[in-house]
Amino acid sequence: MKWLQVLSLATTYISVVLSETIAQIQGNKFQSPLNGQSVTVTGVVTAKAPGRGFFLDDGSSSDPEISSGLHIYITANITVSVNQTVTLNGTVLEYRPSSKPNDLYATRITNPTIITAVNGTGKTPLVLAGARVPPLDNSLTWTLVPMDLWESLEGQLVTIPQPIAAGLNSLDSNNSNTGFWVYGQGWNVTSKNSRGGLTITIGPDGKPDANPQAILIRRPLDITTSGVGLPSVALGTTLNDITGIVYYSDGHFSVLPLTAPVVTSVASGFARPTNITSNSSSTMISFGNYNVNNLAPNESTRLSAIADHIVNYLKTPDIVFLQEIQDNSGPSDDGTVSGNITLANLVNAITRVGNVTYASIEIAPNNNQDGGLPGGNIRQAYLYHTGRLSLFRPAGTVSGTANDSVKLNTTGILNYNPGRIDPMNTDWSKSRKPLVAQWQTIPDNKTLFTINVHMANKGRSSTNWGEARPPINGNVAQRQAQIKLVATFVQSILKVDPNANILVGGDFNEYSQAREVFKSLVDAPLTEAVPLSEVEHYSHVFYQNCGALDHVFASKALVNCRTGVTFEHVHVNTWATNATTRELRISDHDPSVGLINLC
């Protein structure tokens, strides 16, 4: 009898090892407790993903922290059908590509062998509502709570009720639509802006809120049979309920919809032109800022559209800070560095649209030394009204060259006008050097210093949904060092004249919520000009976030003069109602406009 008891226990033990529920395979952590083990599992086929296998659900989890869905990975033809109950053998694998070390591991069954497949009834998707919605944990110190929800649903069939688009379509190199971000009706979202997007803000805990409640919608699983892909969306687009599989790949949790999502409405209304304009007083100066996204001299359609934005939406500011002006041969890598023709073509386009004539200034960079597309030689430049402003150039003052370092002498005059800040410093390696200019107003001869910046890009950043905690903010150390160089130059001006009028603007490639990055500039001291509403402080949409990469900082003299600094972003690009192709958005940045007074 004792021998029979031992045999019974051994048989039970073998059964547990070989036949597992999906909940036992998934476990309540990010990686399976059975990783590497051979298992037998039974479940209902909820979806098929040609080239990637299929998904099972056995309904085994009553714990909201554990998924009852599982990815069965197979590249061969899938012989099972949706709604069949399938029993199979396979090996549990936690997978991530070796080329993406910051990705999370995704749980799957590999090398599956189908034992039985029996027709049955389908699984009812879990509706993400009520208690099963992404939690309000938005901290950019990157606690794992928002990710925990999606991990607890990995491989499971879910429904997102009445989703709202929080971002634009993501496009691959062939301009194919690969995905967009949404949040569900009734989900706990914060920082919702007037267009329906989610703006990065500072949360109630004093930390940046990166809106982790939104989820990526990828291409529908039936695209190869239906031929219907993702619709074009814009901020605030609403859609019918989306049902699909929670999936992890390429640094993101996402939902793979069973069929193509259907748009129910598009946010109405166009971007509102600014009401911010200067008057005839020479002590009131309007300014604009625009990253024109690799503008080449032969892009007639984009030149006309940018001209329209400057004339009809920014109302022809007295001075415009421009970034990403390409040289006269555009992206051709032929050694050309001057961008005077590109600027002249833009000036002429503005004249055609608004009968307004600007002058322009630039400093041509050294060939292929300032980053951007090889051969494009992007640089900053200014457009300005010659009836409102003139470059302050006492006898002997000349424009600087790419390698000349601008300084302010003890009498308050730049040695080069325009000039570049410490251009040989290695902190500017493969990055744009700030363009400094000293101006006088007409006719009152008030002095204004401007610094036009385009800081190092965010290349090599990780996603918000990866293993790196906190996520990697690519090139942040270089941007912080660059901002410190600008702050040091600002302080050199204020040392000579504590009441100097200084305006620093451009593409900082950093969100203002990354306060430590901007600390040296704030300590200079300068004050950031912001819109009246915090949630409208965005000029760029990336993944699920609306955020401001484009900023303007002003010296105390400007902040304290009369009405101070007025500022807003004009959402001509982020509000584009059709973003299927990149060309329909003139730039990936919105322009900004503001007003200063010089006392």
XYZ file of N, CA and C in Angstrom, residues 209-449:
723
model
N 4.668 63.800 -15.586
C 3.591 62.867 -15.909
C 3.697 62.538 -17.396
N 4.076 61.284 -17.701
C 4.314 60.873 -19.087
C 3.154 60.096 -19.686
N 1.984 60.148 -19.045
C 0.751 59.586 -19.614
C 0.878 58.120 -20.028
N 1.249 57.236 -19.099
C 1.411 55.825 -19.458
C 0.084 55.094 -19.639
N -1.031 55.797 -19.427
C -2.321 55.126 -19.588
C -2.627 54.778 -21.042
N -2.064 55.506 -21.988
C -2.355 55.237 -23.395
C -1.655 53.965 -23.855
N -2.200 53.352 -24.903
C -1.664 52.092 -25.418
C -1.543 52.170 -26.937
N -0.546 51.504 -27.466
C -0.284 51.502 -28.906
C -1.191 50.492 -29.606
N -1.804 50.912 -30.703
C -2.587 50.029 -31.559
C -1.759 49.729 -32.802
N -1.465 48.447 -33.008
C -0.649 48.056 -34.160
C -1.530 47.571 -35.305
N -0.888 47.152 -36.395
C -1.623 46.703 -37.568
C -2.564 45.548 -37.229
N -3.757 45.519 -37.851
C -4.722 44.451 -37.553
C -4.207 43.079 -37.963
N -4.630 42.072 -37.212
C -4.148 40.710 -37.455
C -4.661 40.130 -38.768
N -5.786 40.657 -39.260
C -6.344 40.090 -40.496
C -5.953 40.879 -41.745
N -4.911 41.719 -41.635
C -4.558 42.599 -42.750
C -4.166 41.817 -44.002
N -3.562 40.625 -43.827
C -3.131 39.866 -45.006
C -4.313 39.265 -45.761
N -5.428 39.033 -45.070
C -6.609 38.479 -45.742
C -7.611 39.551 -46.122
N -7.763 40.563 -45.276
C -8.757 41.603 -45.568
C -8.191 42.703 -46.451
N -6.862 42.902 -46.376
C -6.248 44.000 -47.119
C -6.522 45.361 -46.514
N -7.175 45.401 -45.352
C -7.523 46.671 -44.707
C -6.576 46.913 -43.544
N -5.854 48.008 -43.611
C -4.901 48.338 -42.558
C -5.469 49.338 -41.582
N -4.601 50.041 -40.909
C -5.019 51.012 -39.906
C -5.554 52.279 -40.558
N -6.537 52.902 -39.958
C -7.013 54.180 -40.486
C -6.052 55.305 -40.134
N -6.200 56.401 -40.819
C -5.452 57.604 -40.463
C -6.149 58.281 -39.289
N -5.378 58.657 -38.297
C -5.940 59.331 -37.132
C -5.170 60.622 -36.864
N -5.761 61.456 -36.041
C -5.115 62.666 -35.550
C -5.474 62.812 -34.081
N -4.897 63.789 -33.418
C -5.235 64.006 -32.010
C -6.746 64.146 -31.868
N -7.320 63.392 -30.945
C -8.741 63.508 -30.663
C -9.654 62.696 -31.544
N -9.110 61.967 -32.532
C -9.949 61.088 -33.352
C -10.590 60.030 -32.453
N -11.885 59.783 -32.633
C -12.558 58.737 -31.875
C -12.820 57.540 -32.776
N -12.868 56.352 -32.170
C -13.009 55.117 -32.924
C -14.023 54.204 -32.242
N -14.525 53.233 -32.999
C -15.333 52.186 -32.416
C -14.479 51.354 -31.462
N -15.142 50.577 -30.605
C -14.405 49.691 -29.701
C -13.360 48.889 -30.482
N -12.185 48.764 -29.893
C -11.114 47.972 -30.504
C -10.912 46.705 -29.684
N -11.055 45.561 -30.330
C -10.824 44.267 -29.683
C -9.582 43.629 -30.281
N -8.682 43.185 -29.429
C -7.452 42.580 -29.917
C -6.637 41.966 -28.795
N -5.444 41.549 -29.137
C -4.545 40.834 -28.226
C -3.509 41.795 -27.647
N -3.313 41.739 -26.334
C -2.243 42.514 -25.701
C -0.917 41.835 -26.020
N 0.032 42.625 -26.508
C 1.262 42.066 -27.090
C 2.422 42.981 -26.733
N 3.608 42.414 -26.605
C 4.806 43.215 -26.364
C 5.832 42.952 -27.446
N 6.327 44.035 -28.050
C 7.436 43.936 -29.002
C 7.978 45.332 -29.245
N 9.230 45.387 -29.669
C 9.871 46.656 -30.056
C 9.726 47.730 -28.988
N 9.809 47.324 -27.732
C 9.830 48.300 -26.654
C 8.482 48.802 -26.201
N 7.395 48.219 -26.697
C 6.071 48.723 -26.339
C 5.092 47.595 -26.057
N 4.251 47.795 -25.047
C 3.021 47.034 -24.985
C 2.079 47.609 -26.031
N 1.277 46.748 -26.628
C 0.360 47.212 -27.663
C -0.833 46.282 -27.709
N -1.819 46.659 -28.494
C -2.955 45.791 -28.789
C -2.938 45.508 -30.280
N -2.992 44.225 -30.619
C -3.081 43.803 -32.015
C -4.562 43.613 -32.336
N -5.195 44.552 -33.017
C -6.642 44.435 -33.264
C -6.953 43.253 -34.175
N -8.071 42.596 -33.903
C -8.465 41.472 -34.754
C -8.772 41.936 -36.166
N -9.427 43.090 -36.266
C -9.755 43.694 -37.563
C -9.424 45.175 -37.504
N -9.460 45.817 -38.649
C -9.075 47.223 -38.723
C -10.003 48.098 -37.880
N -9.456 48.954 -37.017
C -10.281 49.888 -36.258
C -11.047 50.823 -37.193
N -12.193 51.295 -36.719
C -13.058 52.156 -37.531
C -13.186 53.520 -36.863
N -12.881 54.572 -37.612
C -12.995 55.938 -37.107
C -14.462 56.333 -37.038
N -14.855 56.947 -35.918
C -16.226 57.444 -35.789
C -16.305 58.959 -35.892
N -15.237 59.664 -35.525
C -15.238 61.125 -35.676
C -13.810 61.634 -35.642
N -13.621 62.796 -36.236
C -12.322 63.464 -36.245
C -12.484 64.806 -35.552
N -11.516 65.165 -34.733
C -11.586 66.439 -34.022
C -11.835 67.566 -35.010
N -12.789 68.414 -34.688
C -13.192 69.458 -35.631
C -12.387 70.726 -35.408
N -12.341 71.543 -36.436
C -11.691 72.834 -36.325
C -10.231 72.803 -36.716
N -9.771 73.908 -37.246
C -8.380 74.050 -37.630
C -7.633 74.824 -36.551
N -6.329 74.801 -36.641
C -5.524 75.562 -35.691
C -5.913 77.039 -35.762
N -5.944 77.663 -34.608
C -6.350 79.064 -34.534
C -5.142 79.967 -34.757
N -5.230 80.912 -35.699
C -4.140 81.874 -35.846
C -3.951 82.674 -34.561
N -2.758 83.138 -34.337
C -2.471 83.877 -33.112
C -3.159 85.244 -33.112
N -3.408 85.724 -31.924
C -3.836 87.113 -31.738
C -2.690 87.979 -31.225
N -1.516 87.366 -31.106
C -0.359 88.081 -30.575
C 0.330 88.835 -31.707
N 0.279 90.124 -31.669
C 0.950 90.961 -32.683
C 1.525 92.187 -32.005
N 2.529 92.750 -32.624
C 3.101 93.996 -32.112
C 2.370 95.180 -32.737
N 2.557 96.337 -32.148
C 1.990 97.549 -32.745
C 3.115 98.396 -33.314
N 2.828 99.623 -33.600
C 3.828 100.474 -34.250
C 4.952 100.899 -33.313
N 4.782 100.651 -32.001
C 5.817 101.036 -31.051
C 7.065 100.203 -31.279
N 8.201 100.856 -31.309
C 9.445 100.121 -31.537
C 9.915 99.410 -30.277
N 9.248 99.660 -29.143
C 9.632 98.967 -27.911
C 8.789 97.711 -27.682
N 7.884 97.396 -28.609
C 7.099 96.169 -28.537
C 7.480 95.308 -29.745
N 8.067 94.158 -29.502
C 8.592 93.316 -30.573
C 7.914 91.941 -30.513
N 7.386 91.520 -31.639
C 6.824 90.166 -31.719
C 7.904 89.226 -32.268
N 7.846 87.980 -31.810
C 8.839 87.004 -32.259
C 8.147 85.683 -32.577
N 8.728 84.949 -33.497
C 8.249 83.618 -33.832
C 9.391 82.623 -33.740
N 9.028 81.365 -33.631
C 10.026 80.291 -33.619
C 9.474 79.126 -34.423
N 10.302 78.535 -35.307
C 9.786 77.459 -36.162
C 10.928 76.531 -36.565
N 10.831 75.274 -36.148
C 11.695 74.226 -36.693
C 11.022 73.743 -37.970
N 11.631 74.019 -39.116
C 10.983 73.772 -40.413
C 11.362 72.426 -41.016
N 11.964 71.547 -40.198
C 12.135 70.132 -40.552
C 12.858 69.918 -41.881
N 14.165 70.198 -41.862
C 15.013 69.912 -43.026
C 14.520 70.605 -44.297
N 14.291 71.889 -44.204
C 13.785 72.632 -45.360
C 14.879 72.796 -46.415
N 14.610 72.284 -47.609
C 15.527 72.392 -48.744
C 15.037 73.490 -49.691
N 15.922 74.035 -50.537
C 15.554 75.200 -51.355
C 14.558 74.897 -52.468
N 14.427 73.630 -52.853
C 13.570 73.298 -53.998
C 12.214 72.722 -53.596
N 11.861 72.808 -52.319
C 10.587 72.256 -51.857
C 9.497 73.320 -51.954
N 9.008 73.542 -53.150
C 8.088 74.652 -53.383
C 6.805 74.528 -52.568
N 6.265 73.317 -52.460
C 5.020 73.141 -51.703
C 5.230 73.463 -50.231
N 6.306 72.966 -49.657
C 6.567 73.226 -48.241
C 6.954 74.678 -48.017
N 7.704 75.258 -48.939
C 8.056 76.676 -48.811
C 6.791 77.536 -48.760
N 5.841 77.235 -49.632
C 4.595 78.011 -49.653
C 3.794 77.799 -48.375
N 3.766 76.548 -47.894
C 2.999 76.261 -46.684
C 3.626 76.927 -45.460
N 4.945 76.886 -45.341
C 5.616 77.541 -44.220
C 5.401 79.047 -44.293
N 5.462 79.593 -45.497
C 5.182 81.019 -45.674
C 3.773 81.355 -45.209
N 2.817 80.489 -45.561
C 1.435 80.695 -45.113
C 1.347 80.662 -43.595
N 2.053 79.751 -42.967
C 2.041 79.681 -41.508
C 2.598 80.961 -40.889
N 3.706 81.453 -41.430
C 4.339 82.645 -40.868
C 3.464 83.878 -41.071
N 2.838 83.981 -42.230
C 2.026 85.163 -42.530
C 0.658 85.093 -41.858
N -0.043 83.982 -42.041
C -1.454 83.931 -41.650
C -1.695 83.345 -40.264
N -0.739 82.611 -39.728
C -0.927 82.032 -38.404
C -0.064 82.706 -37.340
N 1.164 83.080 -37.708
C 2.020 83.798 -36.762
C 1.905 85.306 -36.924
N 1.237 85.749 -37.981
C 0.994 87.178 -38.247
C 2.292 87.957 -38.431
N 3.195 87.391 -39.212
C 4.476 88.013 -39.595
C 5.187 88.673 -38.419
N 5.726 87.878 -37.513
C 6.452 88.454 -36.369
C 7.607 89.341 -36.834
N 8.020 90.228 -35.959
C 9.130 91.140 -36.285
C 10.437 90.374 -36.472
N 10.598 89.267 -35.746
C 11.780 88.427 -35.897
C 11.340 86.967 -35.760
N 11.904 86.102 -36.579
C 11.557 84.680 -36.556
C 12.838 83.876 -36.370
N 12.844 83.036 -35.321
C 13.928 82.089 -35.105
C 13.605 80.848 -35.945
N 14.512 80.436 -36.811
C 14.317 79.249 -37.633
C 15.356 78.195 -37.273
N 14.932 76.918 -37.319
C 15.865 75.800 -37.186
C 15.656 74.832 -38.354
N 16.692 74.094 -38.658
C 16.711 73.065 -39.709
C 16.539 73.649 -41.119
N 17.249 74.725 -41.391
C 17.402 75.238 -42.754
C 18.545 74.465 -43.407
N 18.261 73.777 -44.508
C 19.318 73.050 -45.211
C 20.103 73.984 -46.130
N 21.244 73.475 -46.582
C 22.077 74.280 -47.470
C 21.472 74.344 -48.872
N 22.152 75.051 -49.771
C 21.593 75.356 -51.094
C 21.443 74.151 -52.012
N 22.069 73.038 -51.655
C 21.883 71.826 -52.456
C 21.004 70.812 -51.734
N 20.348 71.232 -50.640
C 19.470 70.334 -49.916
C 20.237 69.138 -49.370
N 19.675 67.933 -49.491
C 20.328 66.765 -48.897
C 21.486 66.203 -49.707
N 21.801 66.797 -50.852
C 22.936 66.310 -51.642
C 24.239 66.554 -50.888
N 25.012 65.512 -50.727
C 26.250 65.616 -49.953
C 27.392 65.991 -50.895
N 27.416 67.284 -51.306
C 28.345 67.731 -52.335
C 29.306 68.811 -51.852
N 29.341 69.030 -50.536
C 30.257 70.031 -49.991
C 29.675 71.419 -49.873
N 28.487 71.651 -50.400
C 27.831 72.953 -50.262
C 27.488 73.188 -48.800
N 27.717 74.417 -48.306
C 27.379 74.725 -46.911
C 26.470 75.951 -46.781
N 26.550 76.901 -47.695
C 25.720 78.100 -47.581
C 24.245 77.752 -47.754
N 23.403 78.420 -46.977
C 21.956 78.240 -47.095
C 21.257 79.501 -47.556
N 22.000 80.416 -48.197
C 21.400 81.704 -48.558
C 20.285 81.567 -49.584
N 20.384 80.589 -50.474
C 19.324 80.400 -51.478
C 18.076 79.815 -50.810
N 18.263 78.856 -49.909
C 17.117 78.316 -49.169
C 16.381 79.433 -48.448
N 17.124 80.297 -47.779
C 16.507 81.405 -47.054
C 15.854 82.401 -48.007
N 16.518 82.690 -49.128
C 15.936 83.625 -50.104
C 14.633 83.074 -50.671
N 14.596 81.771 -50.931
C 13.365 81.177 -51.454
C 12.229 81.256 -50.440
N 12.558 81.090 -49.156
C 11.533 81.222 -48.127
C 11.069 82.675 -48.013
N 12.002 83.599 -48.026
C 11.644 85.022 -47.977
C 10.742 85.392 -49.152
N 11.086 84.917 -50.338
C 10.268 85.221 -51.521
C 8.874 84.601 -51.412
N 8.798 83.388 -50.847
C 7.497 82.745 -50.664
C 6.638 83.544 -49.692
N 7.241 84.059 -48.643
C 6.508 84.886 -47.680
C 6.004 86.156 -48.354
N 6.831 86.755 -49.188
C 6.420 87.971 -49.900
C 5.226 87.691 -50.808
N 5.244 86.545 -51.480
C 4.117 86.199 -52.360
C 2.830 86.000 -51.566
N 2.956 85.404 -50.380
C 1.756 85.123 -49.582
C 1.233 86.374 -48.904
N 2.130 87.196 -48.367
C 1.665 88.285 -47.519
C 2.159 89.659 -47.863
N 2.842 89.790 -48.998
C 3.369 91.100 -49.390
C 4.225 91.703 -48.268
N 4.981 90.821 -47.601
C 5.876 91.221 -46.518
C 7.284 90.794 -46.910
N 8.249 91.656 -46.700
C 9.624 91.318 -47.064
C 10.491 91.243 -45.819
N 11.085 90.098 -45.628
C 12.027 89.881 -44.530
C 13.451 89.920 -45.065
N 14.388 90.259 -44.187
C 15.802 89.990 -44.423
C 16.163 88.730 -43.635
N 17.280 88.098 -43.984
C 17.682 86.871 -43.301
C 19.165 86.906 -42.982
N 19.535 86.184 -41.914
C 20.954 86.019 -41.586
C 21.184 84.572 -41.147
N 22.384 84.093 -41.407
C 22.806 82.750 -41.022
C 24.313 82.765 -40.859
N 24.846 81.703 -40.300
C 26.276 81.397 -40.390
C 26.369 79.974 -40.921
N 26.989 79.820 -42.079
C 27.105 78.491 -42.671
C 28.008 77.615 -41.811
N 27.598 76.392 -41.506
C 28.430 75.499 -40.694
C 29.547 74.874 -41.512
N 30.463 74.241 -40.838
C 31.423 73.395 -41.542
C 30.687 72.169 -42.092
N 31.142 71.681 -43.221
C 30.437 70.602 -43.905
C 30.311 69.356 -43.029
N 29.070 68.909 -42.850
C 28.746 67.674 -42.127
C 29.280 67.644 -40.699
N 29.316 68.802 -40.056
C 29.801 68.859 -38.685
C 28.720 69.227 -37.673
N 27.524 69.536 -38.151
C 26.485 70.004 -37.225
C 25.306 69.043 -37.121
N 25.493 67.791 -37.513
C 24.442 66.802 -37.366
C 23.374 66.917 -38.433
N 22.306 66.147 -38.263
C 21.236 66.129 -39.253
C 21.572 65.228 -40.423
N 20.784 65.326 -41.492
C 21.004 64.495 -42.668
C 22.372 64.786 -43.283
N 23.144 63.762 -43.624
C 24.436 64.006 -44.284
C 24.238 64.843 -45.541
N 25.026 65.903 -45.648
C 24.937 66.777 -46.814
C 23.945 67.904 -46.652
N 22.999 67.782 -45.712
C 21.979 68.819 -45.531
C 22.497 70.033 -44.798
N 23.438 69.804 -43.877
C 24.068 70.908 -43.129
C 23.031 71.852 -42.521
N 22.080 71.293 -41.769
C 21.053 72.141 -41.168
C 21.686 73.152 -40.229
N 21.041 74.314 -40.160
C 21.535 75.395 -39.302
C 20.356 76.245 -38.834
N 20.603 77.082 -37.821
C 19.630 78.074 -37.413
C 19.810 79.327 -38.264
N 18.748 80.117 -38.319
C 18.789 81.379 -39.056
C 17.727 82.308 -38.470
N 17.823 83.568 -38.831
C 16.804 84.546 -38.438
C 16.190 85.171 -39.682
N 14.890 85.408 -39.612
C 14.217 86.343 -40.506
C 13.847 87.559 -39.664
N 13.955 88.765 -40.256
C 13.598 89.958 -39.476
C 13.111 91.069 -40.394
N 12.216 91.892 -39.826
C 11.701 93.070 -40.513
C 12.733 94.194 -40.406
N 13.213 94.643 -41.535
C 14.239 95.700 -41.516
C 13.669 97.044 -41.081
N 12.366 97.181 -41.112
C 11.763 98.411 -40.613
C 11.543 98.405 -39.114
N 11.781 97.259 -38.476
C 11.553 97.135 -37.036
C 12.843 96.862 -36.260
N 13.760 96.145 -36.913
C 15.001 95.764 -36.255
C 16.165 95.899 -37.218
N 17.332 96.202 -36.657
C 18.564 96.176 -37.452
C 19.656 95.527 -36.620
N 20.566 94.845 -37.293
C 21.718 94.291 -36.604
C 22.580 95.431 -36.069
N 22.979 95.328 -34.815
C 23.803 96.365 -34.219
C 25.261 96.064 -34.551
N 25.772 96.844 -35.504
C 27.126 96.606 -36.003
C 27.908 97.915 -36.037
N 28.488 98.301 -34.910
C 29.382 99.469 -34.946
C 30.539 99.222 -35.904
N 31.217 100.249 -36.264
C 32.305 100.143 -37.233
C 33.270 99.030 -36.847
N 33.523 98.147 -37.796
C 34.472 97.063 -37.579
C 33.833 95.753 -37.181
N 32.525 95.754 -36.846
C 31.853 94.506 -36.473
C 31.475 93.730 -37.725
N 31.788 92.450 -37.752
C 31.496 91.615 -38.918
C 30.781 90.348 -38.458
N 30.272 89.624 -39.418
C 29.672 88.322 -39.121
C 30.761 87.322 -38.778
N 30.445 86.436 -37.839
C 31.370 85.375 -37.523
C 31.321 84.269 -38.565
N 32.317 83.421 -38.547
C 32.331 82.229 -39.394
C 32.013 81.014 -38.532
N 32.028 79.846 -39.134
C 31.660 78.627 -38.423
C 32.514 78.388 -37.186
N 33.784 78.808 -37.232
C 34.698 78.511 -36.131
C 34.926 79.679 -35.185
N 34.404 80.857 -35.500
C 34.609 82.032 -34.655
C 33.720 81.966 -33.419
N 34.297 82.325 -32.277
C 33.568 82.292 -31.015
C 33.108 83.695 -30.647
N 31.806 83.856 -30.465
C 31.259 85.172 -30.168
C 31.507 85.527 -28.702
N 31.832 86.799 -28.463
C 32.055 87.322 -27.112
C 31.418 88.700 -27.013
N 31.135 89.117 -25.793
C 30.648 90.478 -25.542
C 31.751 91.250 -24.852
N 32.122 92.402 -25.427
C 33.185 93.174 -24.795
C 32.632 94.019 -23.638
N 33.495 94.691 -22.963
C 33.094 95.416 -21.747
C 32.194 96.599 -22.036
N 32.117 97.009 -23.293
C 31.215 98.109 -23.654
C 29.865 97.597 -24.146
N 29.660 96.278 -24.073
C 28.363 95.721 -24.415
C 28.160 95.489 -25.898
N 29.241 95.243 -26.648
C 29.144 95.030 -28.093
C 29.713 93.652 -28.433
N 29.001 92.901 -29.269
C 29.488 91.605 -29.713
C 30.679 91.770 -30.653
N 31.665 90.879 -30.515
C 32.799 90.938 -31.442
C 32.416 90.425 -32.828
N 31.439 89.514 -32.878
C 30.882 89.045 -34.154
C 29.360 89.159 -34.065
N 28.765 89.665 -35.130
C 27.309 89.793 -35.130
C 26.768 89.502 -36.531
N 26.171 88.325 -36.744
C 25.921 87.281 -35.756
C 27.183 86.476 -35.463
N 27.104 85.670 -34.388
C 28.222 84.812 -34.029
C 27.713 83.518 -33.407
N 28.643 82.598 -33.171
C 28.272 81.298 -32.600
C 28.982 81.112 -31.255
N 28.296 80.447 -30.335
C 28.828 80.275 -28.987
C 29.836 79.131 -28.958
N 31.081 79.475 -28.683
C 32.152 78.502 -28.426
C 32.071 77.306 -29.382
N 32.085 77.543 -30.688
C 31.771 76.474 -31.645
C 32.758 75.322 -31.686
N 33.976 75.516 -31.183
C 34.963 74.450 -31.206
C 34.885 73.563 -29.962
N 34.010 73.905 -29.039
C 33.845 73.089 -27.833
C 33.281 71.723 -28.215
N 33.829 70.672 -27.654
C 33.404 69.320 -28.030
C 31.970 69.005 -27.610
N 31.403 69.805 -26.714
C 30.003 69.590 -26.342
C 29.057 69.847 -27.518
N 29.545 70.521 -28.551
C 28.725 70.766 -29.748
C 28.991 69.734 -30.839
N 29.731 68.691 -30.543
C 30.073 67.711 -31.564
C 28.823 67.152 -32.242
N 28.827 67.177 -33.580
C 27.714 66.665 -34.392
C 26.389 67.305 -33.996
N 26.454 68.568 -33.623
C 25.256 69.264 -33.171
C 25.359 70.730 -33.569
N 24.199 71.383 -33.609
C 24.145 72.767 -34.053
C 24.668 73.712 -32.965
N 25.429 74.718 -33.397
C 25.950 75.697 -32.472
C 24.979 76.882 -32.404
N 24.753 77.453 -31.217
C 23.784 78.550 -31.091
C 24.183 79.763 -31.921
N 23.174 80.401 -32.514
C 23.370 81.591 -33.341
C 22.954 82.814 -32.528
N 23.933 83.657 -32.214
C 23.715 84.845 -31.382
C 23.653 86.077 -32.272
N 22.744 86.994 -31.948
C 22.682 88.271 -32.663
C 22.356 89.382 -31.679
N 22.835 90.573 -32.004
C 22.554 91.777 -31.225
C 21.809 92.746 -32.124
N 20.646 93.218 -31.650
C 19.748 94.027 -32.469
C 19.506 95.389 -31.833
N 19.089 96.319 -32.685
C 18.545 97.581 -32.211
C 17.162 97.773 -32.818
N 16.249 98.264 -31.979
C 14.911 98.545 -32.481
C 14.928 99.852 -33.265
N 13.994 99.965 -34.185
C 13.883 101.167 -35.025
C 12.551 101.850 -34.710
N 12.538 103.139 -34.331
C 13.687 104.067 -34.323
C 14.288 104.301 -32.944
N 13.840 103.579 -31.904
C 14.221 103.946 -30.539
C 15.569 103.405 -30.094
N 16.171 102.561 -30.911
C 17.513 102.053 -30.620
C 17.620 101.309 -29.290
N 16.570 100.578 -28.929
C 16.651 99.673 -27.783
C 17.444 98.431 -28.211
N 18.247 97.903 -27.307
C 19.101 96.755 -27.632
C 18.430 95.451 -27.209
N 18.520 94.456 -28.093
C 17.988 93.127 -27.823
C 19.023 92.089 -28.256
N 19.325 91.142 -27.354
C 20.172 90.007 -27.698
C 19.273 88.781 -27.932
